[in-house]
Amino acid sequence: MLEFDGAVKRFGPLTALDGCSFTARPGRLTGFLGANGAGKTTAMRAVFGLVHLDAGTTRWCGQPISPGDRAAFGYMPEERGLYPRMRVRDQLVYFGRLCGRSATEVGGAVDRWLERLGLADRAEDRVDTLSHGNQQRVQLVAAVVNEPSLLVLDEPFSGLDPIALAAMADLLAEMAAGGATVLFSSHQLDLVEHLCEDVVIIDHGRVVLAGELARLRAALPQRFAEIRFRGRAPAWSDLPGVQLVAVDDGFARLQVEPTGDVAQVVALAQGSAELTSFTYQPPTLSELFRRAVAS
């Protein structure tokens, strides 16, 4: 289990982390969310000793993180951390051996991962000849080649096409299912909502919301109705405790307060149009995020 306890980091007058505290649990995917400059990258770098905290601690399994612990971690930075003129396989074997494993052992693992991610035919190519998406895949292999107990990824899905995105998402879910602690940042909130059991939302260096995503969504009193219909749009504003938040041709998304009556929403829709679909759910992660950073 990875823990941040009161982490503080300042860069001159800028406070990047301001008493940051949260936990990422083993066997689960944790989405680490925040606007640009919120402190996500600084926190991730602190796990690996690339940033030294001014106060507070980071712990692994209840103890301060040691160099030995870090040798069993995997890290995928947002900035490309590869040698562009080095061949793919040679580079991955080199990175794998930094943790003390033999070339034979690491080489076998590298070959398996390259095959898994569809890069076996690019093993002898230089990194700078690969597409952005394939470079992302190589960087992911570098992070997972030693089967880490903790995997930390900074915007791993940036710039990926849908096929590569799905492959990476499946791999992260598989690693978490195998018992690893997986923490990743992303601005793609719909993807995080689909993948993650837990979320941490950080704003100006402080954690403003954290926990199991399903419980966080359910805890808010508001619910949202999504309605698709044919015909004339109903007069949604006539309903007490109901607010129209999105509208398009034949579509409406309504925020329903605890004082609102969902039965009235359905009756109004059926009374003036042909109802084709209706869903009633807690807030999305995107709505949860906006509320958390605005408070």
Tab-separated table of C-alpha atoms in Angstrom:
chain	number	residue	atom	x	y	z
A	1	MET	CA	0.000	0.000	0.000
A	2	LEU	CA	1.270	3.451	-0.962
A	3	GLU	CA	0.621	6.272	1.506
A	4	PHE	CA	1.162	10.019	1.381
A	5	ASP	CA	1.040	11.617	4.824
A	6	GLY	CA	1.078	15.419	4.984
A	7	ALA	CA	3.449	15.763	2.011
A	8	VAL	CA	4.719	19.304	1.465
A	9	LYS	CA	6.925	20.499	-1.374
A	10	ARG	CA	7.782	24.078	-2.227
A	11	PHE	CA	9.655	25.439	-5.228
A	12	GLY	CA	10.572	28.936	-4.082
A	13	PRO	CA	7.294	30.849	-3.634
A	14	LEU	CA	5.257	28.049	-5.244
A	15	THR	CA	3.746	25.385	-2.998
A	16	ALA	CA	3.325	22.321	-5.194
A	17	LEU	CA	2.178	19.972	-2.401
A	18	ASP	CA	0.399	21.416	0.618
A	19	GLY	CA	-0.209	18.742	3.228
A	20	CYS	CA	-1.072	16.108	0.618
A	21	SER	CA	-2.430	12.896	2.182
A	22	PHE	CA	-3.956	9.864	0.468
A	23	THR	CA	-3.649	6.092	0.059
A	24	ALA	CA	-3.414	3.864	-3.021
A	25	ARG	CA	-4.357	0.272	-2.215
A	26	PRO	CA	-2.983	-2.985	-3.660
A	27	GLY	CA	-5.076	-4.858	-6.173
A	28	ARG	CA	-6.874	-1.698	-7.259
A	29	LEU	CA	-6.612	0.965	-9.925
A	30	THR	CA	-6.458	4.459	-8.428
A	31	GLY	CA	-7.037	7.484	-10.652
A	32	PHE	CA	-5.024	10.540	-9.597
A	33	LEU	CA	-6.853	13.595	-10.895
A	34	GLY	CA	-6.336	17.335	-10.961
A	35	ALA	CA	-5.978	20.315	-13.230
A	36	ASN	CA	-2.622	21.187	-14.780
A	37	GLY	CA	-0.319	22.391	-12.016
A	38	ALA	CA	-2.362	20.777	-9.233
A	39	GLY	CA	0.639	18.803	-7.921
A	40	LYS	CA	0.151	15.344	-9.447
A	41	THR	CA	3.550	15.037	-11.136
A	42	THR	CA	5.371	16.394	-8.075
A	43	ALA	CA	3.668	13.792	-5.891
A	44	MET	CA	4.555	10.984	-8.285
A	45	ARG	CA	8.165	12.061	-8.473
A	46	ALA	CA	8.339	12.122	-4.677
A	47	VAL	CA	7.563	8.387	-4.618
A	48	PHE	CA	10.776	7.751	-6.545
A	49	GLY	CA	12.991	10.206	-4.695
A	50	LEU	CA	13.180	12.510	-7.713
A	51	VAL	CA	11.645	15.231	-5.553
A	52	HIS	CA	12.603	15.560	-1.886
A	53	LEU	CA	9.728	16.619	0.348
A	54	ASP	CA	10.048	19.616	2.637
A	55	ALA	CA	7.714	17.953	5.146
A	56	GLY	CA	5.567	14.867	5.466
A	57	THR	CA	6.332	11.348	4.304
A	58	THR	CA	5.648	8.775	1.631
A	59	ARG	CA	5.319	5.190	2.873
A	60	TRP	CA	5.196	1.754	1.305
A	61	CYS	CA	3.624	-1.029	3.354
A	62	GLY	CA	3.703	1.234	6.404
A	63	GLN	CA	7.412	2.152	6.205
A	64	PRO	CA	9.247	5.107	4.635
A	65	ILE	CA	10.093	4.262	1.033
A	66	SER	CA	13.636	2.933	0.689
A	67	PRO	CA	15.915	2.563	-2.370
A	68	GLY	CA	15.266	-1.176	-2.189
A	69	ASP	CA	11.520	-0.561	-2.388
A	70	ARG	CA	11.969	1.656	-5.437
A	71	ALA	CA	13.851	-1.098	-7.236
A	72	ALA	CA	10.573	-3.052	-7.200
A	73	PHE	CA	8.470	-0.114	-8.445
A	74	GLY	CA	7.591	0.838	-12.017
A	75	TYR	CA	7.334	4.439	-13.243
A	76	MET	CA	6.106	5.872	-16.516
A	77	PRO	CA	6.692	9.648	-16.637
A	78	GLU	CA	4.644	11.947	-18.814
A	79	GLU	CA	7.778	13.216	-20.536
A	80	ARG	CA	9.446	10.660	-22.782
A	81	GLY	CA	12.039	8.858	-20.650
A	82	LEU	CA	13.673	6.880	-23.461
A	83	TYR	CA	16.962	7.175	-25.347
A	84	PRO	CA	15.783	8.089	-28.863
A	85	ARG	CA	18.754	6.620	-30.782
A	86	MET	CA	18.923	3.358	-28.872
A	87	ARG	CA	17.261	0.211	-30.194
A	88	VAL	CA	14.021	-0.781	-28.506
A	89	ARG	CA	14.995	-4.178	-27.117
A	90	ASP	CA	18.513	-3.151	-26.061
A	91	GLN	CA	17.074	-0.220	-24.172
A	92	LEU	CA	14.440	-2.259	-22.355
A	93	VAL	CA	16.976	-4.912	-21.337
A	94	TYR	CA	19.239	-2.147	-20.029
A	95	PHE	CA	16.432	-0.640	-17.938
A	96	GLY	CA	15.444	-4.050	-16.619
A	97	ARG	CA	18.979	-4.867	-15.531
A	98	LEU	CA	19.192	-1.703	-13.439
A	99	CYS	CA	17.170	-3.600	-10.831
A	100	GLY	CA	19.851	-6.282	-10.551
A	101	ARG	CA	18.417	-9.040	-12.747
A	102	SER	CA	20.444	-11.008	-15.263
A	103	ALA	CA	20.432	-10.188	-18.967
A	104	THR	CA	18.897	-13.586	-19.756
A	105	GLU	CA	16.083	-13.165	-17.255
A	106	VAL	CA	15.305	-9.602	-18.331
A	107	GLY	CA	15.611	-10.446	-22.024
A	108	GLY	CA	12.962	-13.138	-21.754
A	109	ALA	CA	10.601	-10.752	-19.967
A	110	VAL	CA	11.217	-8.012	-22.545
A	111	ASP	CA	10.431	-10.367	-25.419
A	112	ARG	CA	7.183	-11.435	-23.779
A	113	TRP	CA	6.073	-7.861	-23.210
A	114	LEU	CA	7.003	-6.768	-26.735
A	115	GLU	CA	4.935	-9.641	-28.110
A	116	ARG	CA	2.055	-8.801	-25.774
A	117	LEU	CA	1.940	-5.170	-26.893
A	118	GLY	CA	2.423	-5.842	-30.598
A	119	LEU	CA	5.983	-4.516	-30.777
A	120	ALA	CA	7.939	-7.719	-31.439
A	121	ASP	CA	8.619	-6.698	-35.049
A	122	ARG	CA	10.011	-3.332	-33.891
A	123	ALA	CA	12.455	-4.734	-31.330
A	124	GLU	CA	15.555	-3.825	-33.363
A	125	ASP	CA	14.298	-0.392	-34.444
A	126	ARG	CA	15.518	2.841	-32.934
A	127	VAL	CA	13.020	4.505	-30.625
A	128	ASP	CA	13.013	7.740	-32.641
A	129	THR	CA	11.672	5.879	-35.681
A	130	LEU	CA	8.517	4.803	-33.827
A	131	SER	CA	5.182	6.576	-33.789
A	132	HIS	CA	4.089	8.425	-30.648
A	133	GLY	CA	1.752	5.582	-29.715
A	134	ASN	CA	4.437	2.923	-30.104
A	135	GLN	CA	6.863	4.996	-28.053
A	136	GLN	CA	4.199	5.077	-25.343
A	137	ARG	CA	4.022	1.291	-25.476
A	138	VAL	CA	7.809	0.965	-25.203
A	139	GLN	CA	7.779	3.283	-22.230
A	140	LEU	CA	5.083	1.145	-20.622
A	141	VAL	CA	7.202	-1.983	-21.108
A	142	ALA	CA	10.084	-0.184	-19.400
A	143	ALA	CA	7.786	0.435	-16.415
A	144	VAL	CA	6.405	-3.102	-16.129
A	145	VAL	CA	9.274	-5.328	-17.297
A	146	ASN	CA	10.236	-6.202	-13.714
A	147	GLU	CA	6.619	-6.976	-12.703
A	148	PRO	CA	6.462	-4.126	-10.170
A	149	SER	CA	4.531	-4.263	-6.927
A	150	LEU	CA	3.746	-0.558	-7.394
A	151	LEU	CA	3.130	0.976	-10.813
A	152	VAL	CA	2.920	4.759	-11.142
A	153	LEU	CA	1.996	6.292	-14.502
A	154	ASP	CA	1.760	9.966	-15.418
A	155	GLU	CA	-0.757	10.520	-18.269
A	156	PRO	CA	-0.149	7.081	-19.818
A	157	PHE	CA	-3.063	7.355	-22.267
A	158	SER	CA	-2.059	10.672	-23.825
A	159	GLY	CA	-2.084	10.557	-27.619
A	160	LEU	CA	-3.028	6.882	-27.945
A	161	ASP	CA	-5.370	5.630	-30.641
A	162	PRO	CA	-8.416	3.617	-29.464
A	163	ILE	CA	-6.748	0.231	-30.056
A	164	ALA	CA	-3.592	1.139	-28.147
A	165	LEU	CA	-5.674	2.761	-25.418
A	166	ALA	CA	-7.737	-0.383	-24.938
A	167	ALA	CA	-4.605	-2.561	-24.829
A	168	MET	CA	-2.989	-0.374	-22.184
A	169	ALA	CA	-6.177	-0.198	-20.116
A	170	ASP	CA	-6.500	-3.989	-20.171
A	171	LEU	CA	-2.885	-4.399	-19.110
A	172	LEU	CA	-3.248	-2.046	-16.133
A	173	ALA	CA	-6.422	-3.792	-15.026
A	174	GLU	CA	-4.646	-7.142	-15.296
A	175	MET	CA	-1.717	-5.951	-13.181
A	176	ALA	CA	-4.053	-4.647	-10.491
A	177	ALA	CA	-5.968	-7.927	-10.539
A	178	GLY	CA	-2.628	-9.654	-9.937
A	179	GLY	CA	-2.135	-7.696	-6.710
A	180	ALA	CA	-0.118	-4.662	-7.825
A	181	THR	CA	-0.890	-1.164	-6.601
A	182	VAL	CA	-1.574	0.959	-9.702
A	183	LEU	CA	-1.736	4.768	-9.523
A	184	PHE	CA	-2.124	6.827	-12.671
A	185	SER	CA	-3.018	10.364	-13.619
A	186	SER	CA	-5.227	11.252	-16.543
A	187	HIS	CA	-7.344	14.094	-17.863
A	188	GLN	CA	-9.623	11.566	-19.590
A	189	LEU	CA	-12.205	11.366	-16.827
A	190	ASP	CA	-14.565	9.077	-18.724
A	191	LEU	CA	-11.731	6.548	-19.019
A	192	VAL	CA	-10.853	6.864	-15.334
A	193	GLU	CA	-14.511	6.351	-14.425
A	194	HIS	CA	-14.593	3.186	-16.508
A	195	LEU	CA	-11.314	1.744	-15.173
A	196	CYS	CA	-10.810	2.822	-11.585
A	197	GLU	CA	-12.225	1.617	-8.296
A	198	ASP	CA	-10.635	4.499	-6.371
A	199	VAL	CA	-9.923	8.141	-7.161
A	200	VAL	CA	-7.873	10.919	-5.605
A	201	ILE	CA	-8.621	14.516	-6.627
A	202	ILE	CA	-5.945	17.101	-5.885
A	203	ASP	CA	-6.262	20.876	-6.204
A	204	HIS	CA	-3.460	23.383	-5.504
A	205	GLY	CA	-1.414	20.699	-3.770
A	206	ARG	CA	-4.163	19.520	-1.412
A	207	VAL	CA	-6.353	16.441	-1.690
A	208	VAL	CA	-9.959	17.646	-1.902
A	209	LEU	CA	-11.654	14.281	-2.427
A	210	ALA	CA	-10.487	10.668	-2.176
A	211	GLY	CA	-11.978	7.238	-1.817
A	212	GLU	CA	-13.926	4.520	-3.575
A	213	LEU	CA	-15.460	6.040	-6.680
A	214	ALA	CA	-18.831	4.292	-6.389
A	215	ARG	CA	-19.275	5.518	-2.816
A	216	LEU	CA	-18.207	9.063	-3.648
A	217	ARG	CA	-20.744	9.210	-6.479
A	218	ALA	CA	-23.514	7.709	-4.359
A	219	ALA	CA	-22.850	10.126	-1.471
A	220	LEU	CA	-23.998	13.169	-3.440
A	221	PRO	CA	-27.733	13.804	-3.083
A	222	GLN	CA	-28.264	14.890	-6.683
A	223	ARG	CA	-29.140	12.396	-9.408
A	224	PHE	CA	-29.050	12.839	-13.160
A	225	ALA	CA	-31.640	11.745	-15.683
A	226	GLU	CA	-30.652	11.268	-19.328
A	227	ILE	CA	-33.613	11.182	-21.659
A	228	ARG	CA	-33.842	10.510	-25.367
A	229	PHE	CA	-37.110	11.179	-27.135
A	230	ARG	CA	-38.808	11.844	-30.429
A	231	GLY	CA	-41.052	14.845	-30.928
A	232	ARG	CA	-41.490	18.149	-29.151
A	233	ALA	CA	-39.159	18.849	-26.237
A	234	PRO	CA	-40.970	18.884	-22.888
A	235	ALA	CA	-40.966	22.009	-20.721
A	236	TRP	CA	-38.376	20.773	-18.234
A	237	SER	CA	-38.327	24.106	-16.380
A	238	ASP	CA	-41.896	23.454	-15.213
A	239	LEU	CA	-40.682	20.693	-12.896
A	240	PRO	CA	-39.736	21.673	-9.325
A	241	GLY	CA	-36.316	20.483	-8.152
A	242	VAL	CA	-35.166	19.776	-11.709
A	243	GLN	CA	-32.484	21.660	-13.653
A	244	LEU	CA	-31.631	21.250	-17.328
A	245	VAL	CA	-27.849	20.808	-17.637
A	246	ALA	CA	-27.460	19.647	-21.256
A	247	VAL	CA	-29.744	19.585	-24.273
A	248	ASP	CA	-29.558	18.517	-27.896
A	249	ASP	CA	-31.989	17.460	-30.577
A	250	GLY	CA	-33.999	14.667	-28.986
A	251	PHE	CA	-31.822	14.564	-25.862
A	252	ALA	CA	-31.834	16.150	-22.405
A	253	ARG	CA	-29.736	15.682	-19.274
A	254	LEU	CA	-31.420	16.837	-16.085
A	255	GLN	CA	-30.080	17.329	-12.579
A	256	VAL	CA	-32.685	16.107	-10.125
A	257	GLU	CA	-32.459	17.465	-6.576
A	258	PRO	CA	-33.675	15.438	-3.574
A	259	THR	CA	-36.843	17.545	-3.709
A	260	GLY	CA	-37.449	16.540	-7.335
A	261	ASP	CA	-39.721	13.690	-8.373
A	262	VAL	CA	-38.328	11.373	-11.038
A	263	ALA	CA	-41.826	10.035	-11.715
A	264	GLN	CA	-42.867	13.540	-12.769
A	265	VAL	CA	-39.887	13.702	-15.118
A	266	VAL	CA	-40.959	10.489	-16.829
A	267	ALA	CA	-44.600	11.563	-16.971
A	268	LEU	CA	-43.700	14.915	-18.531
A	269	ALA	CA	-41.496	13.249	-21.135
A	270	GLN	CA	-44.173	10.716	-22.046
A	271	GLY	CA	-46.873	13.354	-22.134
A	272	SER	CA	-45.294	15.488	-24.847
A	273	ALA	CA	-42.945	13.189	-26.767
A	274	GLU	CA	-42.159	9.566	-27.564
A	275	LEU	CA	-39.690	8.361	-24.930
A	276	THR	CA	-36.956	6.159	-26.468
A	277	SER	CA	-34.550	5.774	-23.514
A	278	PHE	CA	-34.261	6.871	-19.905
A	279	THR	CA	-31.421	6.481	-17.387
A	280	TYR	CA	-31.245	7.709	-13.802
A	281	GLN	CA	-27.821	7.706	-12.175
A	282	PRO	CA	-25.544	9.368	-9.613
A	283	PRO	CA	-23.228	12.153	-10.849
A	284	THR	CA	-20.492	11.199	-13.289
A	285	LEU	CA	-16.841	11.465	-12.289
A	286	SER	CA	-16.597	14.638	-14.380
A	287	GLU	CA	-19.405	16.236	-12.361
A	288	LEU	CA	-17.863	14.977	-9.132
A	289	PHE	CA	-14.508	16.478	-10.162
A	290	ARG	CA	-15.952	19.902	-11.016
A	291	ARG	CA	-17.788	20.049	-7.707
A	292	ALA	CA	-14.677	19.025	-5.728
A	293	VAL	CA	-12.312	21.589	-7.264
A	294	ALA	CA	-14.909	24.384	-7.139
A	295	SER	CA	-15.616	24.003	-3.409
